[in-house]
Coordinates of C-alpha atoms in Angstrom, one line a residue:
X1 CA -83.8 72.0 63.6
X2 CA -85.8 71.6 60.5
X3 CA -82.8 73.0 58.2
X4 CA -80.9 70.8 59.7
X5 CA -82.9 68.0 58.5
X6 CA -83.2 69.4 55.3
X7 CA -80.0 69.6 54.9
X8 CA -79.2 65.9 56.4
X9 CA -81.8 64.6 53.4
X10 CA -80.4 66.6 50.7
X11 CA -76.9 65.4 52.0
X12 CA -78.1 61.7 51.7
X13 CA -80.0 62.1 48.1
X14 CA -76.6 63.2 47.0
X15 CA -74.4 60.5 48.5
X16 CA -77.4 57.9 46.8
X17 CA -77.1 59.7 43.3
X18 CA -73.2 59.5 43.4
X19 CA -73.4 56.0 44.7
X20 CA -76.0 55.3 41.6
X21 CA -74.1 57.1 38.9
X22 CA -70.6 55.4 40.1
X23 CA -72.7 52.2 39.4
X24 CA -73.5 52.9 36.2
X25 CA -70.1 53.9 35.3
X26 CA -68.9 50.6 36.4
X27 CA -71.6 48.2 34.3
X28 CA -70.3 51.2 31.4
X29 CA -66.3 50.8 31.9
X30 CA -64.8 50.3 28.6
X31 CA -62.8 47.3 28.6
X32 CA -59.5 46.1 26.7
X33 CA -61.0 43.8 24.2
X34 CA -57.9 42.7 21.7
X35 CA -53.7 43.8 21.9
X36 CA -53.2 43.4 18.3
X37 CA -48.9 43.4 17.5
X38 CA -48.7 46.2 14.6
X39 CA -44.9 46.2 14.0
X40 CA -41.8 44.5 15.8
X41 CA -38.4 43.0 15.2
X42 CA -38.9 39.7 14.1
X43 CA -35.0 38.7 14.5
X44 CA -31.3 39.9 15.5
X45 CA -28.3 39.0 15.2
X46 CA -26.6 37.1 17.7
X47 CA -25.1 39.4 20.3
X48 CA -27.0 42.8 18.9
X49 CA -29.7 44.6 21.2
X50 CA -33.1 44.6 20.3
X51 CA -34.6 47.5 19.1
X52 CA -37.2 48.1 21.3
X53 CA -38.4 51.1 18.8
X54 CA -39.5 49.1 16.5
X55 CA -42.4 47.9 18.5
X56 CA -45.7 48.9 18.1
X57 CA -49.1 47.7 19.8
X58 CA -52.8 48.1 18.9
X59 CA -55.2 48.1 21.8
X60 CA -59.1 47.5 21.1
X61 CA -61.5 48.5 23.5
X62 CA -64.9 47.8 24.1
X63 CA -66.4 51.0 22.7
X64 CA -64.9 50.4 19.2
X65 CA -62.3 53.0 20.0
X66 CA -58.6 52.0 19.5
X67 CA -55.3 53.0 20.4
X68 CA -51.5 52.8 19.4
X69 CA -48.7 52.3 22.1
X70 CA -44.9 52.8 21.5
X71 CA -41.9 54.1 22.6
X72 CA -42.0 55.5 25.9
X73 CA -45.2 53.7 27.0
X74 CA -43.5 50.5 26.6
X75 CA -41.7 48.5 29.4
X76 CA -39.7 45.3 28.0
X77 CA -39.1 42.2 30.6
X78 CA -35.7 40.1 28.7
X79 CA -36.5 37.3 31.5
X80 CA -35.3 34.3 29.6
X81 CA -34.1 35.5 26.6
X82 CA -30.5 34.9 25.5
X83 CA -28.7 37.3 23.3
X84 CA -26.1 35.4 22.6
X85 CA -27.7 31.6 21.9
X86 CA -29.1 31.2 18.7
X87 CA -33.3 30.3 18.8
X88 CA -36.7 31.5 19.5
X89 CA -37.6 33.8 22.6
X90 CA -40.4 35.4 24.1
X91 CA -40.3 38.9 25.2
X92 CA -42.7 40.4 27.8
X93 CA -44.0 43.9 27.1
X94 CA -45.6 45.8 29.9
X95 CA -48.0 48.8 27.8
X96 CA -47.2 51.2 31.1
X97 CA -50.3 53.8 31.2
X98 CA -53.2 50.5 31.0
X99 CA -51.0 47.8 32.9
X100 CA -51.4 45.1 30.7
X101 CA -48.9 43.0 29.0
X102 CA -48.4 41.1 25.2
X103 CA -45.9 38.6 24.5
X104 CA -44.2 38.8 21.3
X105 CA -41.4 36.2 19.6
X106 CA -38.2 37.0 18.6
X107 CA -35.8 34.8 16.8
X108 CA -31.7 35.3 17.8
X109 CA -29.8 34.0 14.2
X110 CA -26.0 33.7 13.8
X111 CA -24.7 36.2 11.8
X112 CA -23.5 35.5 8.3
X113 CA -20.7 36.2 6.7
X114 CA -19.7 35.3 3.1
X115 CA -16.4 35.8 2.1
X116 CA -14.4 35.0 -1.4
X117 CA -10.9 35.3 -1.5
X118 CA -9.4 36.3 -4.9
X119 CA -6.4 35.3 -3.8
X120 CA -3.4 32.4 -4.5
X121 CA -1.7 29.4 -2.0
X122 CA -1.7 32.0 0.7
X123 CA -5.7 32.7 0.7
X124 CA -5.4 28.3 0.9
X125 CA -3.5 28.8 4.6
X126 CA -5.9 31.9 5.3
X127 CA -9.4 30.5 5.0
X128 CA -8.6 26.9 6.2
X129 CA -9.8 27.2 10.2
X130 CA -12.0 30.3 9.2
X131 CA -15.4 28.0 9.5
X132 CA -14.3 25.9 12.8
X133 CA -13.8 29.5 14.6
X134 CA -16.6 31.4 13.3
X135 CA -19.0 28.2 14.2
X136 CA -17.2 28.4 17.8
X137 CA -18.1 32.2 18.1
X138 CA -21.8 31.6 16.9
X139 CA -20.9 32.8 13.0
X140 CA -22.0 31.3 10.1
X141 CA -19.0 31.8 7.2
X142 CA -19.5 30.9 3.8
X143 CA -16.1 30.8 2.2
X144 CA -14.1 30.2 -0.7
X145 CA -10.4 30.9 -2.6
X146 CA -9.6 31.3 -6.0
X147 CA -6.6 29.6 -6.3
X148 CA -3.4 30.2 -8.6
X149 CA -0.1 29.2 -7.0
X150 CA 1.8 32.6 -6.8
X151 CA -1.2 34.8 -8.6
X152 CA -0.3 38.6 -8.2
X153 CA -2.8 41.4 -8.7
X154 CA -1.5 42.2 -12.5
X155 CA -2.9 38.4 -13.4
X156 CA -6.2 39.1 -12.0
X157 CA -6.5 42.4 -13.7
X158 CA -5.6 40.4 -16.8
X159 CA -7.7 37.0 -15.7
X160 CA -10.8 39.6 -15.2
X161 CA -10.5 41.6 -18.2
X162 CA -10.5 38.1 -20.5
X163 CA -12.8 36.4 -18.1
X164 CA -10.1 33.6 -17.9
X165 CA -11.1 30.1 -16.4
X166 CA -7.8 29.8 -14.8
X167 CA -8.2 29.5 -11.2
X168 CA -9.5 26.3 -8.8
X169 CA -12.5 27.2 -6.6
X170 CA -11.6 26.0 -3.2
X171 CA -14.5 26.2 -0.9
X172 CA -15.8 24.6 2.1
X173 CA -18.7 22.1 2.0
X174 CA -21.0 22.6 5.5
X175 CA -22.6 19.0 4.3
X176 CA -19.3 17.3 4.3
X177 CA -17.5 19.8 6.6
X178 CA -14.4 19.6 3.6
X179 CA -12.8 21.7 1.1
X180 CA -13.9 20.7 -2.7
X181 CA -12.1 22.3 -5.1
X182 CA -13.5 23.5 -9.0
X183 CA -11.4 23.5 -11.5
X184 CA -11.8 26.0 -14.7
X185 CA -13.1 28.6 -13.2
X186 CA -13.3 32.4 -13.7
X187 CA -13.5 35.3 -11.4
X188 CA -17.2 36.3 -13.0
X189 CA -18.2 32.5 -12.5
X190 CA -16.9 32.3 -8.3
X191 CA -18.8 35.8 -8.1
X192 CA -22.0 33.8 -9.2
X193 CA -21.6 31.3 -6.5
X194 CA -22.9 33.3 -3.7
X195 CA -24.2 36.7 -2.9
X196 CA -21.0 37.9 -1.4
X197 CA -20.7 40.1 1.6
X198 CA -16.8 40.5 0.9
X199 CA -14.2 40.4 -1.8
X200 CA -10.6 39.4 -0.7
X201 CA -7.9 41.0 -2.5
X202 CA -4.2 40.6 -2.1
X203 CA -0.6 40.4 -3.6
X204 CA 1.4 37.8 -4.3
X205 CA 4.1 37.1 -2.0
X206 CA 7.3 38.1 -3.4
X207 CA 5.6 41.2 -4.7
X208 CA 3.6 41.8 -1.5
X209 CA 6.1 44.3 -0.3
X210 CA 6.5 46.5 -3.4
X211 CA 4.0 49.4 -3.5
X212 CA 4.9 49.9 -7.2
X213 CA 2.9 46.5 -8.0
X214 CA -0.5 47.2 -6.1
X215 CA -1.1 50.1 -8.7
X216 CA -3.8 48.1 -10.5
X217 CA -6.2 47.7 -7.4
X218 CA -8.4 50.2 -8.2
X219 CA -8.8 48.7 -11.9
X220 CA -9.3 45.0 -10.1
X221 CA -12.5 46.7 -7.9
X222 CA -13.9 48.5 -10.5
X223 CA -14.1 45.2 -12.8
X224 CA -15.6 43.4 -10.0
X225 CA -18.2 45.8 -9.0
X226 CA -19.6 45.7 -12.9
X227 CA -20.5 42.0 -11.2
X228 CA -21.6 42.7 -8.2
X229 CA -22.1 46.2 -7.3
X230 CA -22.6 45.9 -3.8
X231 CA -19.9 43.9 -2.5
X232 CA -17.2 45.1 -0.1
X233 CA -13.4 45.0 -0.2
X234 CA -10.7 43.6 2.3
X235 CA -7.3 43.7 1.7
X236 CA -5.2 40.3 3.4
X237 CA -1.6 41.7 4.1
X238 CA 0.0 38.8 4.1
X239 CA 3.6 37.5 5.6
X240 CA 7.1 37.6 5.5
X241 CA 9.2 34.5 4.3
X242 CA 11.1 33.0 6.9
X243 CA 14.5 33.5 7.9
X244 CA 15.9 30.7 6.4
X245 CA 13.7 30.5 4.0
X246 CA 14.8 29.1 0.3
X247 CA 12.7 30.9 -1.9
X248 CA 14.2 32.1 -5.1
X249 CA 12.2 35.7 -4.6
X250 CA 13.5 36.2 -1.1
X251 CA 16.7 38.1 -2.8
X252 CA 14.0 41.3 -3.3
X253 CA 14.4 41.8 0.5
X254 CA 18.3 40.9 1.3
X255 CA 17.2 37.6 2.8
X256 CA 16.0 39.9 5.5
X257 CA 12.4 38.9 7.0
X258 CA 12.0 42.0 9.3
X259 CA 13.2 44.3 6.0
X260 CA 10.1 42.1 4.2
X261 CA 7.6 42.9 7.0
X262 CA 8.2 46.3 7.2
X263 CA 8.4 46.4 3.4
X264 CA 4.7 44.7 3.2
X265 CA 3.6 47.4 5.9
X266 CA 4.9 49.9 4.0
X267 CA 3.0 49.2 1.0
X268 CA 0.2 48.7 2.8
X269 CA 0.5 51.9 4.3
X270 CA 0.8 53.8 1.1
X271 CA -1.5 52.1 -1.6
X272 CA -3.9 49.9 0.5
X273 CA -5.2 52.1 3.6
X274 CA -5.6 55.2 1.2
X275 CA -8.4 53.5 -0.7
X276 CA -11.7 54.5 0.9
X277 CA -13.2 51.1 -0.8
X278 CA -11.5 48.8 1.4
X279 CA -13.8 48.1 4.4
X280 CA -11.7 46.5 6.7
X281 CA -7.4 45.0 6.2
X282 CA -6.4 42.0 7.8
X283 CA -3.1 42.1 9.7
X284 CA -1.8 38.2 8.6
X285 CA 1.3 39.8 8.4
X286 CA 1.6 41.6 11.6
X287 CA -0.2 38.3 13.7
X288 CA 2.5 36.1 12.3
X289 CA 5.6 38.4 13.1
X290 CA 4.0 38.7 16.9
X291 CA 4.1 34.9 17.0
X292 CA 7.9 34.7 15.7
X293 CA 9.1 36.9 18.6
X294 CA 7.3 34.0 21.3
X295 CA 8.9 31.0 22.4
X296 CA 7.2 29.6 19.1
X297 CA 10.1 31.1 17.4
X298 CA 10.7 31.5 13.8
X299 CA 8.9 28.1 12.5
X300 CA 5.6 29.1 11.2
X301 CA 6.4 28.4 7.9
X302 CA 6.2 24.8 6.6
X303 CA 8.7 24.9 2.9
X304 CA 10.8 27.0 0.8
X305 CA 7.3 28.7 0.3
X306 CA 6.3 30.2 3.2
X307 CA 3.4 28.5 3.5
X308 CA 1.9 28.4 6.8
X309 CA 2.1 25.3 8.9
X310 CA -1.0 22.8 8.6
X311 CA -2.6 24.0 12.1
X312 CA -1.1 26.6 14.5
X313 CA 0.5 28.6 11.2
X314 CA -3.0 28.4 9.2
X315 CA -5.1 28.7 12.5
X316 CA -3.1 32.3 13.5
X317 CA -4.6 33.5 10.0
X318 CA -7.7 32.2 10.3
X319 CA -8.2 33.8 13.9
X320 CA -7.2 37.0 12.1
X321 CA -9.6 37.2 9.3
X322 CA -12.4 36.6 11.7
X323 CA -11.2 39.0 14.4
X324 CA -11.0 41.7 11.4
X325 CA -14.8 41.3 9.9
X326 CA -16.8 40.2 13.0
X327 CA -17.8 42.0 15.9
X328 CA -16.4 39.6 18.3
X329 CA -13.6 39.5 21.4
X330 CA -11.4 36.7 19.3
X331 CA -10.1 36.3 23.1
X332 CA -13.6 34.2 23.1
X333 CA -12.7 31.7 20.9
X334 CA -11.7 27.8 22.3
X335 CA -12.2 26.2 19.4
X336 CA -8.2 25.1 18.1
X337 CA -7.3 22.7 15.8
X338 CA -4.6 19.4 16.9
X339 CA -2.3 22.3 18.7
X340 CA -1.0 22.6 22.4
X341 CA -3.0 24.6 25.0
X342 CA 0.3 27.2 24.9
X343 CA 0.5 27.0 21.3
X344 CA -3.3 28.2 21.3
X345 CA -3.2 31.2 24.0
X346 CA 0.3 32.5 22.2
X347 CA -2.0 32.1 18.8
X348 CA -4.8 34.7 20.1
X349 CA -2.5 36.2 21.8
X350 CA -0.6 37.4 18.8
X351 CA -3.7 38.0 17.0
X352 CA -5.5 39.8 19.2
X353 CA -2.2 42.9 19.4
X354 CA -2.6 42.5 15.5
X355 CA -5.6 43.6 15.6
X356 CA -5.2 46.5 17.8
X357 CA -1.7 47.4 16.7
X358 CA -2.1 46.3 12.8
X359 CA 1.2 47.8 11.8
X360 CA 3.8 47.3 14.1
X361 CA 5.1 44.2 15.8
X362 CA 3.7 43.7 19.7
X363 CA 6.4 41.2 21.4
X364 CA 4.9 38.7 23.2
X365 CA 4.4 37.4 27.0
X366 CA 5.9 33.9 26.1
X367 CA 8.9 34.3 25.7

């Protein structure tokens, strides 16, 4: 009986002491005193992910001990936040092992893309709509043309190497929403005008499907990159003349518009798509040819020219350029200039099978 009590009271002094020392432990528990942000993304691009890796949290504690958490400790809570909205957003992050949380702000800009078309009357009808439909889709262009009716690639080689003031500077005003045009201007002075993302290149019209006039590309790049030495290339393949067109070049092809597309694709094919500088080739001439085989017919074209019509012509182009450069679904778009509904879906249509069949002519569902 007596070692049962002495067990019993050694029993109960121990039960006391761990009750005690659990006490003190709790009056002693180090404590979270400060979540400090080290390192995050401050902003994206509209329609990117965020990259949750570039997050990093400091925790202070009570003791003057610290800690780092990153990666896999991290849980991130998107309530709220719009990817594809331009503004400011908040962006809960759980730090997993201590079950806190720290808000941090992230900004979600339109992307930006500046583009200068050393170009001629056809860069005019390519680059007219470009701003209207990148605004539409959340993109913020900055574009221009240099402008000589007719230039081909020789009088650019020619225009660089002299630093001739010989082309109009067409560019669009965001203050005044409208086109001014320069006069006297050089190809060194346009490349001064912004820091370009993209140079436009691309051949004449009546020479656009002959490969043995693209030969001086390669001395056109090289002059411009002694400008600006990281720029990018795109190559605009342009259209074929009309059927019935008048133009006195049109003889080159037989007066044959389907022998001038395939001609342009040709060249293309052989002196453009071999060059590893060219970033990305805009299939004008392929969108335009998809539109001729709708109930749009053969009427794209608004003179002897072959100059695109004022709005559905100019607006097909436009919707190509900015299907080629950003990453966008150009079946997104509803932005279209003082065209019919029909007009507009055979447009996207016919630039949308451009873009995935750049080369070859995709018939089209409205007939």
């Amino acid at each position: 009986m007596k070692n049962l009590k002495r067990i019993f009271c050694i029993g109960l002094v121990f039960i006391l002491s761990l009750f005690l020392f659990a006490c003190g432990q709790t009056e002693n528990k180090v404590e979270i005193t400060e979540i400090q942000v080290i390192e995050h993304q401050e902003t994206m691009i509209r329609g990117e992910e965020y990259d949750e890796s570039s997050v990093k949290l400091e925790v202070k504690f009570s003791d003057g001990t610290s800690s780092v958490y990153s990666g896999s400790d991290l849980y991130f809570n998107y309530n709220n936040f719009d990817f594809f909205t331009p503004g400011k957003y908040t962006i809960e992050i759980r730090i997993i092992p201590l079950k806190v949380t720290k808000d941090i702000t992230v900004e979600v800009k339109r992307q930006t893309i500046k583009i200068l078309m050393v170009a001629n009357s056809f860069g005019d009808d390519t680059v007219q709509w470009v701003h209207e439909i990148g605004d539409n889709l959340g993109i913020d262009f900055t574009i221009a043309n240099l402008y000589i009716g007719g230039c081909i690639l020789d009088t650019h080689l020619t225009n660089l190497k002299n630093n001739n003031k010989d082309y109009e500077y067409v560019h669009y005003n965001k203050t005044t929403k409208q086109w001014d045009r320069k006069d006297y201007t050089s190809i060194a002075d346009a490349m001064k005008m912004e820091d370009w993302d993209y140079i436009s290149l691309q051949q004449g019209s009546y020479q656009s499907g002959k490969a043995d006039t693209y030969n001086t590309i390669d001395a056109i790049m090289d002059r411009i990159l002694e400008l600006k030495s990281d720029v990018e290339f795109l190559w605009n393949m342009t259209w074929a003349y009309q059927s019935d067109s008048g133009h006195a070049n049109f003889y080159m092809y037989d007066h044959d518009q389907m022998k001038m597309y395939n001609d342009i694709v040709n060249a293309v094919q052989t002196k453009v798509i071999p060059n590893e500088r060219f970033k990305y080739i805009i299939p004008n001439g392929t969108a335009v040819q998809n539109a001729r085989t709708s109930q749009l017919g053969d009427t794209l074209c608004r003179d002897v020219y072959c100059h695109l019509t004022l709005t559905l012509g100019r607006y097909i182009a436009g919707l190509t350029l900015v299907g080629t450069v950003a990453d966008v679904d150009i079946r997104e778009v509803t932005y279209s200039p003082n065209i019919t509904e029909l007009e507009k879906i055979i447009a996207i249509e016919s630039v949308y099978n451009a873009l995935n069949e750049p080369y070859k002519v995709t018939e089209s569902s409205y007939k």
